[in-house]
Coordinates of N, CA and C in Angstrom, one line a residue:
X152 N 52.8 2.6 37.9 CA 52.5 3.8 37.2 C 51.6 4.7 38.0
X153 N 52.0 5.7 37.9 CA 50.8 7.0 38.9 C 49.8 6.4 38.7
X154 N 49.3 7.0 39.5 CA 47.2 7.0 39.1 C 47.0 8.1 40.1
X155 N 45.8 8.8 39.5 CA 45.5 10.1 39.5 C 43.8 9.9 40.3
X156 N 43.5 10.5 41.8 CA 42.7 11.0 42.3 C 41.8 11.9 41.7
X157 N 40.8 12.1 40.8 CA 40.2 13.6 40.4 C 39.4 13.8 41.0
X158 N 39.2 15.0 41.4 CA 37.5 15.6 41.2 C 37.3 16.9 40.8
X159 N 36.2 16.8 40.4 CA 35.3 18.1 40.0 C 34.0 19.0 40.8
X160 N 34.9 19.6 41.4 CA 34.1 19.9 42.8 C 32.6 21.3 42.1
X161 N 31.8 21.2 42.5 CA 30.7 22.8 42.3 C 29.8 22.7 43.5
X162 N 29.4 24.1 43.3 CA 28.8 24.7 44.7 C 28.8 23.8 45.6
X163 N 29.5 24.1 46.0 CA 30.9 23.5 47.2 C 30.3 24.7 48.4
X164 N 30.0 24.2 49.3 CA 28.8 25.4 51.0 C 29.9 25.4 51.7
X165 N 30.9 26.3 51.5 CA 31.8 26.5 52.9 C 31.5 26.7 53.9
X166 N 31.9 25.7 55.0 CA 31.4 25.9 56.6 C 32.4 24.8 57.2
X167 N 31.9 24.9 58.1 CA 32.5 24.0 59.4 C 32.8 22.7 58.8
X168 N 31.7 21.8 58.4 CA 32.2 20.7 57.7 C 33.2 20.8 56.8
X169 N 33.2 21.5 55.6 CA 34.1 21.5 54.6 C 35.9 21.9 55.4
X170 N 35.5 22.8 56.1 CA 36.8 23.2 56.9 C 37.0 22.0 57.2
X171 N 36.3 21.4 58.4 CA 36.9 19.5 58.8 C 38.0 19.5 57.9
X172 N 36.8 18.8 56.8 CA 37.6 18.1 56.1 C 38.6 18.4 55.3
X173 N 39.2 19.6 55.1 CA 40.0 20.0 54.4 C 41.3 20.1 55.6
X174 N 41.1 20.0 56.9 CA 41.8 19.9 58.0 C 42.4 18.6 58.0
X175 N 41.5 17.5 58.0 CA 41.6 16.1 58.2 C 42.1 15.6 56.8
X176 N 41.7 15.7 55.6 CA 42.6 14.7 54.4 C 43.8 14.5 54.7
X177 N 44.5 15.9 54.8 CA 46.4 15.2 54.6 C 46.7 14.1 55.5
X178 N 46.3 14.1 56.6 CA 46.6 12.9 57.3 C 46.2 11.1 56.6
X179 N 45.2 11.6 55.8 CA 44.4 10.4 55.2 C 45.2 10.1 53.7
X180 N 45.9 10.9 53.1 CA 46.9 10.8 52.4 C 47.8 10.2 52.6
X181 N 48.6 10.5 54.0 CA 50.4 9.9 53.7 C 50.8 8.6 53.8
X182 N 49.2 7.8 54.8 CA 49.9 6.4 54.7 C 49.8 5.5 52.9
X183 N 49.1 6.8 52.2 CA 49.0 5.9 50.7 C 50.0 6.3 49.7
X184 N 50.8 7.2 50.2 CA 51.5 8.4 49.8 C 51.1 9.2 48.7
X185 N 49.9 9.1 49.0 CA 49.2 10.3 48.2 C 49.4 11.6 48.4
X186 N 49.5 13.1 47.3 CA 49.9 13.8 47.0 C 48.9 15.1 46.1
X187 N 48.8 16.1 47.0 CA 48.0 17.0 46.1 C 48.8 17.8 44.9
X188 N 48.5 17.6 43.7 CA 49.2 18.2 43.0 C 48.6 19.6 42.1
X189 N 47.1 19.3 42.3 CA 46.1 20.2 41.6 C 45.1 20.5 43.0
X190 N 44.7 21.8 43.7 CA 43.7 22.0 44.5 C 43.4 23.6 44.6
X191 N 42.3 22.8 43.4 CA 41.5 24.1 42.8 C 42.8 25.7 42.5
X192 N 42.4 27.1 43.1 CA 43.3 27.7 41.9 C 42.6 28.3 41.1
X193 N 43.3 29.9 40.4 CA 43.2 30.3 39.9 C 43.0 29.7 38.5
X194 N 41.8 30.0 37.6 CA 42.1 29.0 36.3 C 42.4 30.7 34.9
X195 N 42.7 30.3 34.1 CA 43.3 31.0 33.0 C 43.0 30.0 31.7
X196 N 41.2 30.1 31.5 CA 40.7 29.2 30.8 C 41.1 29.7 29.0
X197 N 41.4 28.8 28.3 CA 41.3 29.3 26.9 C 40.7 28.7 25.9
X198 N 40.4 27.6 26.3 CA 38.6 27.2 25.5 C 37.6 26.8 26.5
X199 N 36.5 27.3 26.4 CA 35.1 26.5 27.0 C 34.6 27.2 27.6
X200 N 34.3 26.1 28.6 CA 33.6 26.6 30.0 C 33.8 25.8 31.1
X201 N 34.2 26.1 32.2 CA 34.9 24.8 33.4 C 34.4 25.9 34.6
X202 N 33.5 25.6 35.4 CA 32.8 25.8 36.4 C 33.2 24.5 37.8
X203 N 33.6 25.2 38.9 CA 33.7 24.7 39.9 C 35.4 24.5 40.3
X204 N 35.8 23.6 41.0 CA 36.9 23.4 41.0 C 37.6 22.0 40.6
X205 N 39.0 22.0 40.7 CA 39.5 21.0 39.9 C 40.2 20.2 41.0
X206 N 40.4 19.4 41.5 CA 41.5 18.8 42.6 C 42.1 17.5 41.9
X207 N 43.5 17.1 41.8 CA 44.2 16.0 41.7 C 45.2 16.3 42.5
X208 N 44.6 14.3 43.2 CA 45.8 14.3 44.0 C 46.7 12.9 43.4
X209 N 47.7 12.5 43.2 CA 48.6 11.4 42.8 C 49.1 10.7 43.6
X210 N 49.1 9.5 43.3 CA 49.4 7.9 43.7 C 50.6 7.2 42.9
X211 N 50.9 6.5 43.6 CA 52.2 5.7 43.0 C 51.6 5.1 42.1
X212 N 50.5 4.2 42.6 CA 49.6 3.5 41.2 C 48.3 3.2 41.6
X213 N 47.2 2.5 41.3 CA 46.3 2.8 41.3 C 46.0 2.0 42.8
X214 N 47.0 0.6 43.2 CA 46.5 0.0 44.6 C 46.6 0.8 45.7
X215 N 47.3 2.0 45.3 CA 47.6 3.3 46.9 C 46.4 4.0 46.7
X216 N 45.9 4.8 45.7 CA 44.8 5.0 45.5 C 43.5 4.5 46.0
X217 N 43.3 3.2 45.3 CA 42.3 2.6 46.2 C 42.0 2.0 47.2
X218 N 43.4 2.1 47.7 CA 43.8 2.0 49.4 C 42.8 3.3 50.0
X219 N 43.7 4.3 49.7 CA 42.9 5.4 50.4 C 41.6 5.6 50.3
X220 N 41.2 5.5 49.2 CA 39.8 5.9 48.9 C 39.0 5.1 50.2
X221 N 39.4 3.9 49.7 CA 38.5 2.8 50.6 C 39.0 2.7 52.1
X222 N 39.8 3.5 52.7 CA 40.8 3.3 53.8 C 39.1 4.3 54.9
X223 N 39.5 3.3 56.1 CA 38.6 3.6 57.3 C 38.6 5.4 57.6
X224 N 39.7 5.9 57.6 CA 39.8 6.9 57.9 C 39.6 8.1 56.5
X225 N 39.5 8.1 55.9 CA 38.8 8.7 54.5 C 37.6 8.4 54.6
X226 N 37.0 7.3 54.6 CA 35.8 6.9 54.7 C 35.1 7.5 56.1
X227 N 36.0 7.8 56.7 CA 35.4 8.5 57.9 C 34.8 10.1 58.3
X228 N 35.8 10.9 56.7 CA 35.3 12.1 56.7 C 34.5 12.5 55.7
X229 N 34.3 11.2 54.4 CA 33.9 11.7 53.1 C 32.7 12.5 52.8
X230 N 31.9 12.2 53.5 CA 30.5 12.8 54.2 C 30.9 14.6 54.2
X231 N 31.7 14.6 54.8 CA 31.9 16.3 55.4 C 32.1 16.8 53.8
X232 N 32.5 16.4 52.7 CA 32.3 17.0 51.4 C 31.0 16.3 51.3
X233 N 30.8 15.5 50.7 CA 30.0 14.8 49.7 C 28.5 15.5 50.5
X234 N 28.3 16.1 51.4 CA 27.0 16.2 52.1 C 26.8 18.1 52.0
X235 N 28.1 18.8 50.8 CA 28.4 20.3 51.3 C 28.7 20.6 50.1
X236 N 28.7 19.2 48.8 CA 29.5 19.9 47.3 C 28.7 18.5 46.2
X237 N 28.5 19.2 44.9 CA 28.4 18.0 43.9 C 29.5 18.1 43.0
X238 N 29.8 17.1 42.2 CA 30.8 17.0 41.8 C 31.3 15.4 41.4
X239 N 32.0 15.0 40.5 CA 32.2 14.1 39.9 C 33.4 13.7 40.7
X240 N 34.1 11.9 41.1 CA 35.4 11.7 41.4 C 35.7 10.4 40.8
X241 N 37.2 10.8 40.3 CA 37.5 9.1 39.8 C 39.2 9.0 39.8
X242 N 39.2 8.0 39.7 CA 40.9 7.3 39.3 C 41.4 7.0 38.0
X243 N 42.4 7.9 37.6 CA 42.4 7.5 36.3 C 44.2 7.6 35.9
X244 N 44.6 6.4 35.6 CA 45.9 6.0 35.4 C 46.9 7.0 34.6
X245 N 47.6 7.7 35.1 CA 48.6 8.0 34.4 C 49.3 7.3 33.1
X246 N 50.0 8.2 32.4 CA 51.0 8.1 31.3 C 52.6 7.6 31.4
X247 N 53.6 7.5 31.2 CA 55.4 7.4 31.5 C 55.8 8.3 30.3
X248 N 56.8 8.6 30.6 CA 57.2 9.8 30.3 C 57.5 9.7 28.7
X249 N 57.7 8.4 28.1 CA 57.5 7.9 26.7 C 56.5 8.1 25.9
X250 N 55.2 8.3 26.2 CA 54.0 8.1 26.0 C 54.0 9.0 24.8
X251 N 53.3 9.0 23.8 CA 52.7 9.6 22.7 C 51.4 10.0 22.3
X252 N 51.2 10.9 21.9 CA 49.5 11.0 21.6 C 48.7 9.7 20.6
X253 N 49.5 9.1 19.5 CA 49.5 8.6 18.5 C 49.3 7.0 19.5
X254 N 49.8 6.6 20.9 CA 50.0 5.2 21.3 C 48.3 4.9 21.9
X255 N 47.5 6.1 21.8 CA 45.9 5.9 22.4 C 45.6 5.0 20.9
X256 N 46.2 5.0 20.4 CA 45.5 4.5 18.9 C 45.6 3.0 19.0
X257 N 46.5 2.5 20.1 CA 46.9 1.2 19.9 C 45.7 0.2 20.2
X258 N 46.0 -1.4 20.1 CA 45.0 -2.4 20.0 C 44.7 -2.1 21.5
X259 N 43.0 -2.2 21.7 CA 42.4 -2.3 23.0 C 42.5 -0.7 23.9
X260 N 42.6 0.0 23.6 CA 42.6 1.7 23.8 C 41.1 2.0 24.1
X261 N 41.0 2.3 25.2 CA 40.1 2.6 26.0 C 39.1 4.1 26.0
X262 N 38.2 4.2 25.1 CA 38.2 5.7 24.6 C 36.5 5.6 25.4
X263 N 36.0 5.4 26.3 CA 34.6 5.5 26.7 C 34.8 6.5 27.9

């Protein structure tokens, strides 16, 4: 099943580092066949408030995912963000194309 790379990037210091690393990820992607499908973007908000940017990138399932994440060479640039932006990151499993709003309801449903 996918699994979904997020983050929630804010005051994000554009420079040299962040350039790096925005140079260097795709490489650090393709051996997991990870995929950017959300990176950041114009937003066209219609409730709230959402400050910063949004990035998702997609995984076959969650072991490509945490291939990458934990892969020598990701781990080698993470710094060049994490030292230039705050912001939240996580893995969070996709749905199949069956899925229903009503099936979160089921036994052991994960709502924390």
């Amino acid at each position: 099943m996918t699994c979904y790379a997020v983050g929630h990037l804010r005051n994000i210091a554009m420079g040299p580092d962040i350039v790096a690393y925005l140079e260097r990820i795709d490489a650090t992607l393709a051996p997991f066949r990870g995929q950017f499908i959300i990176h950041g973007g114009e937003k066209h908000m219609l409730e709230g408030q959402f400050r910063g940017d949004l990035i998702v990138i997609a995984f076959p399932d969650r072991e490509h995912a945490e291939g990458w994440y934990a892969s020598r060479d990701y781990k080698a640039l993470l710094s060049l963000r994490t030292d230039h932006s705050e912001g939240e990151v996580f893995l969070i499993q996709g749905v199949d194309a069956s899925h229903k709003a009503v099936d979160v309801l089921g036994a052991g449903a994960d709502r924390a």
